[in-house]
mmCIF file of C-alpha atoms and ligand atoms in Angstrom:
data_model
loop_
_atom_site.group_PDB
_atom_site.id
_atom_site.type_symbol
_atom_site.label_atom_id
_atom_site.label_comp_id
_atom_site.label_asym_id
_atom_site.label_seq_id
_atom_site.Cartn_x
_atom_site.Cartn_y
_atom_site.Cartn_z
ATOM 1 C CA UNK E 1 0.000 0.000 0.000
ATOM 2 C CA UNK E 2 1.503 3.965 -0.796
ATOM 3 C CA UNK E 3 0.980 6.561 1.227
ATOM 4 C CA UNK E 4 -1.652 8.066 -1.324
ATOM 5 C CA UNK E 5 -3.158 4.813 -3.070
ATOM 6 C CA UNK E 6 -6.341 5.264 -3.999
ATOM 7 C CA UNK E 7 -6.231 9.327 -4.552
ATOM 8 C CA UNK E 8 -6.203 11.166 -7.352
ATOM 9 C CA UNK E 9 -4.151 14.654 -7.835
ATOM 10 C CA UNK E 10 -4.418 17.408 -10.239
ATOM 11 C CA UNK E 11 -0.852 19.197 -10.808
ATOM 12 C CA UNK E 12 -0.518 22.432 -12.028
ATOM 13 C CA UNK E 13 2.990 23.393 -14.207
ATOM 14 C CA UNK E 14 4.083 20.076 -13.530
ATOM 15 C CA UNK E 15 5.541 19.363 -16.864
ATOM 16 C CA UNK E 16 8.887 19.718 -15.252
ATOM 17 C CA UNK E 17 11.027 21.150 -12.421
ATOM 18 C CA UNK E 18 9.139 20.876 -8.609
ATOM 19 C CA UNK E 19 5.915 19.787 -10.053
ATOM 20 C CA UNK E 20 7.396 17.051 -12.691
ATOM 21 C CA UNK E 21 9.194 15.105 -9.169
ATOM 22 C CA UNK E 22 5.542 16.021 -7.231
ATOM 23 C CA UNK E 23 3.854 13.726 -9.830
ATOM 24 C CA UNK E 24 6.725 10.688 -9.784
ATOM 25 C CA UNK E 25 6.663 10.300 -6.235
ATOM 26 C CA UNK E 26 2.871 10.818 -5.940
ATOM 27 C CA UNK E 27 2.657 8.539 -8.471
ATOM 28 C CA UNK E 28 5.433 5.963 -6.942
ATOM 29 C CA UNK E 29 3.381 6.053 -3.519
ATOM 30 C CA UNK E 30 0.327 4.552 -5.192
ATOM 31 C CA UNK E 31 -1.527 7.938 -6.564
ATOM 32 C CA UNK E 32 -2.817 8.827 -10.473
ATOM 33 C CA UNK E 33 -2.065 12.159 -11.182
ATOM 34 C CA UNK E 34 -2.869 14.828 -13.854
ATOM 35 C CA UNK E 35 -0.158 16.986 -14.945
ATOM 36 C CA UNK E 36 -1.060 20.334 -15.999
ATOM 37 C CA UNK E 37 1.130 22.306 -17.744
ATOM 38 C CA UNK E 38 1.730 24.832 -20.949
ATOM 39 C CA UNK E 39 4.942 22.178 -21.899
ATOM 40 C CA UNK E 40 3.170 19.709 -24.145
ATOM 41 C CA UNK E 41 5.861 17.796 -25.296
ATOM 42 C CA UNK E 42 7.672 17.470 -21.527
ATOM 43 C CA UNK E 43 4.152 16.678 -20.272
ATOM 44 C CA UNK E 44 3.500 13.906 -22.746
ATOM 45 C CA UNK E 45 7.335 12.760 -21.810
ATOM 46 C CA UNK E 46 6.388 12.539 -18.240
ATOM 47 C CA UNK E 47 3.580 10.670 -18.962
ATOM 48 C CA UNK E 48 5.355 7.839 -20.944
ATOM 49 C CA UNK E 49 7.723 7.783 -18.058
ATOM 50 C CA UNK E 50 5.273 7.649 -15.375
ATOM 51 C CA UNK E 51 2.847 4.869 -17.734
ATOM 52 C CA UNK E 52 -0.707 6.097 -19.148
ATOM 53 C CA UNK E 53 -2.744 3.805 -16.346
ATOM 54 C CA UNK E 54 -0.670 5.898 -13.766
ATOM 55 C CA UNK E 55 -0.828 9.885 -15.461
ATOM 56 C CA UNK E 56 -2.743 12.140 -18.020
ATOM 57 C CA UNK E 57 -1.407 15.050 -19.495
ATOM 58 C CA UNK E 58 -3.682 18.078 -19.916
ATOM 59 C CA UNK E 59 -2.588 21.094 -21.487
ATOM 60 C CA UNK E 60 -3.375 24.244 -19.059
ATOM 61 C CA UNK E 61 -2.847 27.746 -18.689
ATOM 62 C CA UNK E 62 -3.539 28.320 -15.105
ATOM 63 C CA UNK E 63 -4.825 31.912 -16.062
ATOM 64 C CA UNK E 64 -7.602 30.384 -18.284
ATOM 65 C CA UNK E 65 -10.667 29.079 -15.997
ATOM 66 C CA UNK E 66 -12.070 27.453 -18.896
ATOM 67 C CA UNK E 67 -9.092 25.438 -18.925
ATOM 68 C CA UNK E 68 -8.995 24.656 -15.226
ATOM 69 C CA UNK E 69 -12.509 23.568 -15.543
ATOM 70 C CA UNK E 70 -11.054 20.984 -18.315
ATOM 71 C CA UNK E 71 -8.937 20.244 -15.965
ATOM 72 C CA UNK E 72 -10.524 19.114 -13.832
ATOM 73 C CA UNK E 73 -13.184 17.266 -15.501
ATOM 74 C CA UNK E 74 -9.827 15.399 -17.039
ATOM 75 C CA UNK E 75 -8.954 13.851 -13.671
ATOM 76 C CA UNK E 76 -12.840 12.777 -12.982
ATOM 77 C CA UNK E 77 -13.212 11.093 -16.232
ATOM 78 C CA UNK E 78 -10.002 10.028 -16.358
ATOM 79 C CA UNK E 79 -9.401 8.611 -13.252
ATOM 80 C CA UNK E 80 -13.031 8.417 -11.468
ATOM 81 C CA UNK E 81 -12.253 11.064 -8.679
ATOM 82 C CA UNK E 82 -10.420 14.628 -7.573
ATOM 83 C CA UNK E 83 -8.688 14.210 -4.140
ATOM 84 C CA UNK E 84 -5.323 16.634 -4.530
ATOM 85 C CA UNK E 85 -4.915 19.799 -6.166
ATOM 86 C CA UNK E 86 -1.167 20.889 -6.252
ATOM 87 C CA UNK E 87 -1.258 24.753 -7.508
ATOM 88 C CA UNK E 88 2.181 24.600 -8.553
ATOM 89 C CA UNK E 89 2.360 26.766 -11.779
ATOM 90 C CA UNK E 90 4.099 30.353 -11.563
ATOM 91 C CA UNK E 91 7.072 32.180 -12.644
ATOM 92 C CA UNK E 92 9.284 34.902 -11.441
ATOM 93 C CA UNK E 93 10.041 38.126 -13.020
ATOM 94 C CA UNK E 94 12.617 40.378 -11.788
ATOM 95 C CA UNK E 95 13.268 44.614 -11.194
ATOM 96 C CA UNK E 96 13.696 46.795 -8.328
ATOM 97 C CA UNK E 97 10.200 48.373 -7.950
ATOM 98 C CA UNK E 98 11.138 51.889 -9.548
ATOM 99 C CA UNK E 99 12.155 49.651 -12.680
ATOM 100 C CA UNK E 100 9.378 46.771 -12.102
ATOM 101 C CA UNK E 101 6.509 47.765 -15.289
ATOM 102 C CA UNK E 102 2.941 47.179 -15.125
ATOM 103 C CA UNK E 103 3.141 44.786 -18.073
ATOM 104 C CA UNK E 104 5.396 42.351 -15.392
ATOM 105 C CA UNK E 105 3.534 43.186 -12.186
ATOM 106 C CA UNK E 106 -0.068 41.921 -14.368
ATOM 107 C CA UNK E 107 1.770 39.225 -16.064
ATOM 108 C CA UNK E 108 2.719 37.945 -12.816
ATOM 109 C CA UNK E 109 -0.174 38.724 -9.964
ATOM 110 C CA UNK E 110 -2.422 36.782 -13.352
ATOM 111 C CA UNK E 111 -0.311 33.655 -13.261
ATOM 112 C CA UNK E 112 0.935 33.254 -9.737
ATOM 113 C CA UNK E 113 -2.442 34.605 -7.796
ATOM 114 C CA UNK E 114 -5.323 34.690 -10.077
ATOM 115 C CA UNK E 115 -3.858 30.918 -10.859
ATOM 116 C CA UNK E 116 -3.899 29.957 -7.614
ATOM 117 C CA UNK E 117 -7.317 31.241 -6.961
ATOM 118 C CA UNK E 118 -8.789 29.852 -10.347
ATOM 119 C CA UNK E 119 -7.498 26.025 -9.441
ATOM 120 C CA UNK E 120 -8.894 26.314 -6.211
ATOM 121 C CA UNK E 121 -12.381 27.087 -7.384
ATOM 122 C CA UNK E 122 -12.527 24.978 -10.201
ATOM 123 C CA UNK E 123 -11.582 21.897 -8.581
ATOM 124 C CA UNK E 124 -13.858 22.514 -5.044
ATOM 125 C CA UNK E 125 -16.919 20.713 -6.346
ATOM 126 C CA UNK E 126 -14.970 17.485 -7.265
ATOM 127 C CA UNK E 127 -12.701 17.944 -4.088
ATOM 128 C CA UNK E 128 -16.303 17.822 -2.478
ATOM 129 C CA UNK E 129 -17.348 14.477 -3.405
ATOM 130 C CA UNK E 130 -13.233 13.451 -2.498
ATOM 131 C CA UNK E 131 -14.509 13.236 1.242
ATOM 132 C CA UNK E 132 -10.703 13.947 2.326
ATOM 133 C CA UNK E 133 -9.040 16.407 -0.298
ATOM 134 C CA UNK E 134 -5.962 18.468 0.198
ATOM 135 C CA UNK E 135 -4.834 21.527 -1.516
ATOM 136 C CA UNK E 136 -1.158 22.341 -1.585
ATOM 137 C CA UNK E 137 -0.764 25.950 -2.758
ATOM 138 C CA UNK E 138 3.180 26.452 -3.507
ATOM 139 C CA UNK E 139 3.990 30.002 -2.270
ATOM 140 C CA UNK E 140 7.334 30.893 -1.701
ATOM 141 C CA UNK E 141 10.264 31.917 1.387
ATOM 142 C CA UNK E 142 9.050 35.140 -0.673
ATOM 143 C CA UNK E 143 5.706 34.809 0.917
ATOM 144 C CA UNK E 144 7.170 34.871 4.603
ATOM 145 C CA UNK E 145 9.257 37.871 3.823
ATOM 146 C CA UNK E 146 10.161 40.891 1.297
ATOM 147 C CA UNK E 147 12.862 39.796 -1.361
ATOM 148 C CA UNK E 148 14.122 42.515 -3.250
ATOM 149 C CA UNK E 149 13.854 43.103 -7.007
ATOM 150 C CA UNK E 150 10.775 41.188 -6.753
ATOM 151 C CA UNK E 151 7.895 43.219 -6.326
ATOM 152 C CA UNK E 152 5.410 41.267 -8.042
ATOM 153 C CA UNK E 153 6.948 37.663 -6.705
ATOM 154 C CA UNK E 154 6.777 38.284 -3.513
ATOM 155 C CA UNK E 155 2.842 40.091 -3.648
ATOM 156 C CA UNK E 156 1.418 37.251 -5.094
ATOM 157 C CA UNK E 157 3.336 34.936 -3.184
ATOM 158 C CA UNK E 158 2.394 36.971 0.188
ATOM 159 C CA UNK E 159 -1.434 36.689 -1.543
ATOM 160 C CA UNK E 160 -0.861 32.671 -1.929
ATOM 161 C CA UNK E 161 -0.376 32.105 1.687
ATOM 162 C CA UNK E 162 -3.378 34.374 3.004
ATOM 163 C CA UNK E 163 -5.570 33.037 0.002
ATOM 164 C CA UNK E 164 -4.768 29.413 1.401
ATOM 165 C CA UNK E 165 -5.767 30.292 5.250
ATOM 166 C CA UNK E 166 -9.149 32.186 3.610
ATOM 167 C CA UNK E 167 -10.041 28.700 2.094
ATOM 168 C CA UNK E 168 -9.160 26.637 4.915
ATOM 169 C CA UNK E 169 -11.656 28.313 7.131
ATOM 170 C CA UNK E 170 -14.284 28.116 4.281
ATOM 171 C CA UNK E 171 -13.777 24.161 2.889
ATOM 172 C CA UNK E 172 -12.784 22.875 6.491
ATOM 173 C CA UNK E 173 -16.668 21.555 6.739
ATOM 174 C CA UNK E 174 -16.202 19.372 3.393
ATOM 175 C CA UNK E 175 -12.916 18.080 5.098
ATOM 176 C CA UNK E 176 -10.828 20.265 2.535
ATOM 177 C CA UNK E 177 -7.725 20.879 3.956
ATOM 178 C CA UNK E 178 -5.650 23.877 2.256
ATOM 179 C CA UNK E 179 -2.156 24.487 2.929
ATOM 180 C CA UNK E 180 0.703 26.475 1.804
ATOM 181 C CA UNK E 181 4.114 25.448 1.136
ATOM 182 C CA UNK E 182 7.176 27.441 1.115
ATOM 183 C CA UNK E 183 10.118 26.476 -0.046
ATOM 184 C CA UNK E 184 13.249 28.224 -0.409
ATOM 185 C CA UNK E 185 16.275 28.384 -3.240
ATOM 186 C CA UNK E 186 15.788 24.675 -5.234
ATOM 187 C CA UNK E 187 17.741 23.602 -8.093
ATOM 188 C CA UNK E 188 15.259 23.371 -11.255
ATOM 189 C CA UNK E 189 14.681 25.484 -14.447
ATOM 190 C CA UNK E 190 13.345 28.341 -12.827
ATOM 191 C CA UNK E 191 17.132 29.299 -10.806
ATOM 192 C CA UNK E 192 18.698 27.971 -13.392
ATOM 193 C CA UNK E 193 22.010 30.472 -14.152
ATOM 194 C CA UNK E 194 20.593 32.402 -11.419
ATOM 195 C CA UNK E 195 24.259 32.027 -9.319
ATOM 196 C CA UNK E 196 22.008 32.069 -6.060
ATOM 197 C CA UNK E 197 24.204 32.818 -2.628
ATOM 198 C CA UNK E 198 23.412 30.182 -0.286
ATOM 199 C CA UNK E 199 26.875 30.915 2.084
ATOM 200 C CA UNK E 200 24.759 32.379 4.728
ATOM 201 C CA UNK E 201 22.054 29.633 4.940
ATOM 202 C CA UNK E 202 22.075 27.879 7.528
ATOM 203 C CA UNK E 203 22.158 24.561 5.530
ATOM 204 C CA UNK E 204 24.739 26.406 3.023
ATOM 205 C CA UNK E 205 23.108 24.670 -0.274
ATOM 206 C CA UNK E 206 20.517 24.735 -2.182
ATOM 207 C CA UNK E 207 17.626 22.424 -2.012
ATOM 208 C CA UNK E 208 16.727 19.803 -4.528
ATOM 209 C CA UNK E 209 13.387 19.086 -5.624
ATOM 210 C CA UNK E 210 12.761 15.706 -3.887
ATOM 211 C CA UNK E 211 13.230 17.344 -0.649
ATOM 212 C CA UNK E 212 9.791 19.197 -1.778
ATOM 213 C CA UNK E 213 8.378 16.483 -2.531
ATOM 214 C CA UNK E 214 8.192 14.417 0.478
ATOM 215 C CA UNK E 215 6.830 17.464 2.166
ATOM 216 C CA UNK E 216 4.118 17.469 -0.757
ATOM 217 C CA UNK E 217 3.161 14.143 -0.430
ATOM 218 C CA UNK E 218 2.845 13.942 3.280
ATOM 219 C CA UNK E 219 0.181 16.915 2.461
ATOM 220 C CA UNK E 220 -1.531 14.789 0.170
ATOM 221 C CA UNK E 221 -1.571 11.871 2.390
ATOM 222 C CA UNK E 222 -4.141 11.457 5.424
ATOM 223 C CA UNK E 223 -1.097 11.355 7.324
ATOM 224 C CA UNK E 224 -1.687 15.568 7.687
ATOM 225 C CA UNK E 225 -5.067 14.534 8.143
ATOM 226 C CA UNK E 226 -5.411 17.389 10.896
ATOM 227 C CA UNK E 227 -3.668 20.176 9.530
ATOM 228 C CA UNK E 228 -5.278 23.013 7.463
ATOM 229 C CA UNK E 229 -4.614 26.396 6.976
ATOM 230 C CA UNK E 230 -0.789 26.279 8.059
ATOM 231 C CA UNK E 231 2.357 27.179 6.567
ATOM 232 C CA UNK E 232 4.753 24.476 5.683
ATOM 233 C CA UNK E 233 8.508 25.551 5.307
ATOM 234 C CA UNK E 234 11.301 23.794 3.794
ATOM 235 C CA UNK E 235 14.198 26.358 3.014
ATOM 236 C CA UNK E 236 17.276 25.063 4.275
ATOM 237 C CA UNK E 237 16.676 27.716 7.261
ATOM 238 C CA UNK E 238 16.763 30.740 5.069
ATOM 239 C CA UNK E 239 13.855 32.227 7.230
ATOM 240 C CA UNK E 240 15.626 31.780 10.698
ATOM 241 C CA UNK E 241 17.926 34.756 10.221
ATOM 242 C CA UNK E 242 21.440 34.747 8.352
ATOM 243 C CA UNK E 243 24.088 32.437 9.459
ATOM 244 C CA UNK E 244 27.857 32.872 10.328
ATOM 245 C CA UNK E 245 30.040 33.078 7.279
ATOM 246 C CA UNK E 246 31.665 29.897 7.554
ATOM 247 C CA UNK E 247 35.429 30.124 8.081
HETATM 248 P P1 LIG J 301 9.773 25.766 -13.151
HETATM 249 O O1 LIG J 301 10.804 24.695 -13.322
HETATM 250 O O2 LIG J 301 9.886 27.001 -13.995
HETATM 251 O O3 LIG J 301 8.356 25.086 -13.327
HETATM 252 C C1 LIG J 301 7.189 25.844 -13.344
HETATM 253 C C2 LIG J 301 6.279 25.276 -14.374
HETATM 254 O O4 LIG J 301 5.088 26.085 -14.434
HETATM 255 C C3 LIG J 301 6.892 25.291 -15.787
HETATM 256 O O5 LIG J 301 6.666 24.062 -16.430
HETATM 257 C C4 LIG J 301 6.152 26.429 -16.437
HETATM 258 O O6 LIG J 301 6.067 26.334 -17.837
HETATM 259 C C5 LIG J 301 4.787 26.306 -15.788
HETATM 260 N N1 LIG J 301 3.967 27.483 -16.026
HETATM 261 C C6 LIG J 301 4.352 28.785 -16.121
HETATM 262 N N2 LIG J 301 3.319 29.560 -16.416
HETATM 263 C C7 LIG J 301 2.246 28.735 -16.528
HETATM 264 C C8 LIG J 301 0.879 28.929 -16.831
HETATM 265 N N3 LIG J 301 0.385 30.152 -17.121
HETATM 266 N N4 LIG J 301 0.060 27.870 -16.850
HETATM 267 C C9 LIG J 301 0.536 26.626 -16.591
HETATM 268 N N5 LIG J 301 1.816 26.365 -16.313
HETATM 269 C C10 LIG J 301 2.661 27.421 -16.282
HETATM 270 O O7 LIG J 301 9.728 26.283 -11.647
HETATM 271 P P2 LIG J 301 9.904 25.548 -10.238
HETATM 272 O O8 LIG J 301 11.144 26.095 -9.631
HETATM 273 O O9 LIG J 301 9.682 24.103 -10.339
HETATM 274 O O10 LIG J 301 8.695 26.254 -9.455
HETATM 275 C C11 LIG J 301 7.496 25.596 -9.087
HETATM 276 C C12 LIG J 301 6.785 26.471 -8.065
HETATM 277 O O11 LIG J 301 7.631 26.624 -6.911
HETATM 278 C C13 LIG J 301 6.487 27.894 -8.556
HETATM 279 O O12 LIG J 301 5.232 28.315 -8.056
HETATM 280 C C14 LIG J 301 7.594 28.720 -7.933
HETATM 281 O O13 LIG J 301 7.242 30.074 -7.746
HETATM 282 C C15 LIG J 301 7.761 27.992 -6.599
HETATM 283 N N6 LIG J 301 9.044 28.218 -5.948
HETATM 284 C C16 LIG J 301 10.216 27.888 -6.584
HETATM 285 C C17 LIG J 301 11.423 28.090 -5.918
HETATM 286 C C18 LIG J 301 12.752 27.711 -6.516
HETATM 287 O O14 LIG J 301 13.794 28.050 -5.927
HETATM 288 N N7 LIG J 301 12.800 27.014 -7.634
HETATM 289 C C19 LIG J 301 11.423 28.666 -4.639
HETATM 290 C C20 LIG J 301 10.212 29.001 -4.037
HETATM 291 C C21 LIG J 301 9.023 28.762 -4.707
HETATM 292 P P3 LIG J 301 6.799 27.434 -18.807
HETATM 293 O O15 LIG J 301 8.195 26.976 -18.949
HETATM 294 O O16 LIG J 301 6.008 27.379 -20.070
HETATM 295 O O17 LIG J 301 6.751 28.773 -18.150
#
C-alpha cells in the first residue's frame, strides 16, 4: 500500500522542475495524477515515463478558468475522482520596484495569484465528493518575507499564503484541507544560471526538488489529516535569520 493509493491529484505546471518530481513520487506512492502544464511535449514525456494507467497530461494555462474547468473534468473522467490539487504553476520576473513595469507586475499577480485562486475554485466541487481532499498551494520563502527586485513575486506569493488560510476556514466543513508550502532556493529550471548565494544559509546549499516532494506528499496523504490552513517551510533555514560566514 503507498501513502496516497487510492487518490487522485491534479498538478498544475508540472511538466517539469518541482511539479514534474511532485507527480513521480505521488505517483510511486500509489496515486494517479494529472499533470497540468503549458509544456506539451515534456508533459506527454512525463507521462510515458510515469505509464498512461498511472498519469494524463492536460494542457493548461492556469490563467484560463475554462481550462482549469477541463482540468478538472480530465482527472474525474479520467481517473473516477479529484482528491489533490497541487497549484504549482508560476514564474518569477525580476526589477527593483522603480524599474518593475505594469506589463510584469499583471503578467505575474495573473499567473501566480489569479492561478492559484482559479485552481482552487474549479476543482472545489470534485474535491467535495473526495470526502478527504488536500490543496497544496506552492507560495514561496518570498511569501514569509520581502525579497528585493521582486515586487510582483513576492505580492502574489504573500497573496498565496493568506488566500490558502481564507479557504481553509471556508472548505474545512467538506474536510478540505488547504495548505501552503514554502520552499526556499531549489535547483530546477526556474534558478537555473541564477548564481544564487546560499553561504549564509544555515544549511549552506541549495535544495533539490525531492526534498519538496516528500513534504508534498505527506500533504496529500491522510497522514496531515489534521492540519489546514498552516504554513509548511522547507528552506534550508533561510527564514531563521542569516548564518555565520563559515570560516
Ligand atoms: P519551473 O521549473 O519554472 O516550473 C514551473 C512550471 O510552471 C513550468 O513548467 C512552467 O512552464 C509552468 N507554467 C508557467 N506559467 C504557466 C501557466 N500560465 N500555466 C501553466 N503552467 C505554467 O519552476 P519551479 O522552480 O519548479 O517552481 C514551481 C513552483 O515553486 C512555482 O510556483 C515557484 O514560484 C515555486 N518556488 C520555486 C522556488 C525555486 O527556488 N525554484 C522557490 C520558491 C518557490 P513554462 O516553462 O512554459 O513557463
Amino acid at each position: 500500500m503507498g501513502r496516497v493509493s487510492g487518490k487522485v491529484a491534479l498538478i498544475s505546471g508540472a511538466a517539469r522542475g518541482m511539479g514534474a518530481e511532485h507527480a513521480r513520487l505521488l505517483v510511486q506512492e500509489g496515486a494517479k495524477v494529472v499533470i497540468g502544464d503549458l509544456l506539451e511535449a515534456e508533459g506527454a514525456a512525463l507521462v510515458e515515463e510515469l505509464g498512461a494507467e498511472n498519469a494524463a497530461f492536460v494542457r493548461l494555462d492556469v490563467t484560463d478558468y475554462g481550462q482549469w474547468e477541463t482540468a478538472v473534468q480530465v482527472a474525474v473522467d479520467t481517473f473516477g475522482r479529484l482528491d489533490v490539487l497541487v497549484n504549482n504553476a508560476g514564474i518569477a520576473n525580476f526589477a527593483l520596484i522603480e524599474d518593475y513595469t505594469l506589463e510584469q507586475w499583471r503578467q505575474i499577480i495573473d499567473i501566480n495569484l489569479n492561478g492559484v485562486f482559479y485552481g482552487l475554485k474549479a476543482a472545489i466541487p470534485a474535491l467535495k465528493e473526495s470526502g478527504a481532499a488536500s490543496v497544496i498551494n506552492i507560495s514561496s520563502t518570498a511569501g514569509l518575507k520581502g525579497v528585493p527586485a521582486l515586487p510582483g513575486y513576492t505580492a502574489a506569493k504573500f497573496g498565496v499564503r493568506g488566500l490558502s488560510k481564507e479557504a481553509a476556514l471556508d472548505l474545512g466543513r467538506y474536510n478540505i484541507r488547504v495548505n501552503s508550502v514554502h520552499p526556499g532556493n531549489i535547483r530546477t529550471p526556474m534558478t537555473d544560471g541564477l548564481g544564487v548565494d546560499q553561504s549564509r544559509v544555515a544549511l549552506g546549499r541549495m535544495g533539490e526538488s525531492l526534498e519538496l516532494s516528500n513534504l508534498i506528499l505527506f500533504l496529500a496523504s491522510d497522514e496531515s489529516s489534521f492540519s489546514t490552513g498552516a504554513e509548511f517551510v522547507a528552506d534550508g533555514g533561510e527564514t531563521a535569520g542569516l548564518a555565520a560566514p563559515v570560516e
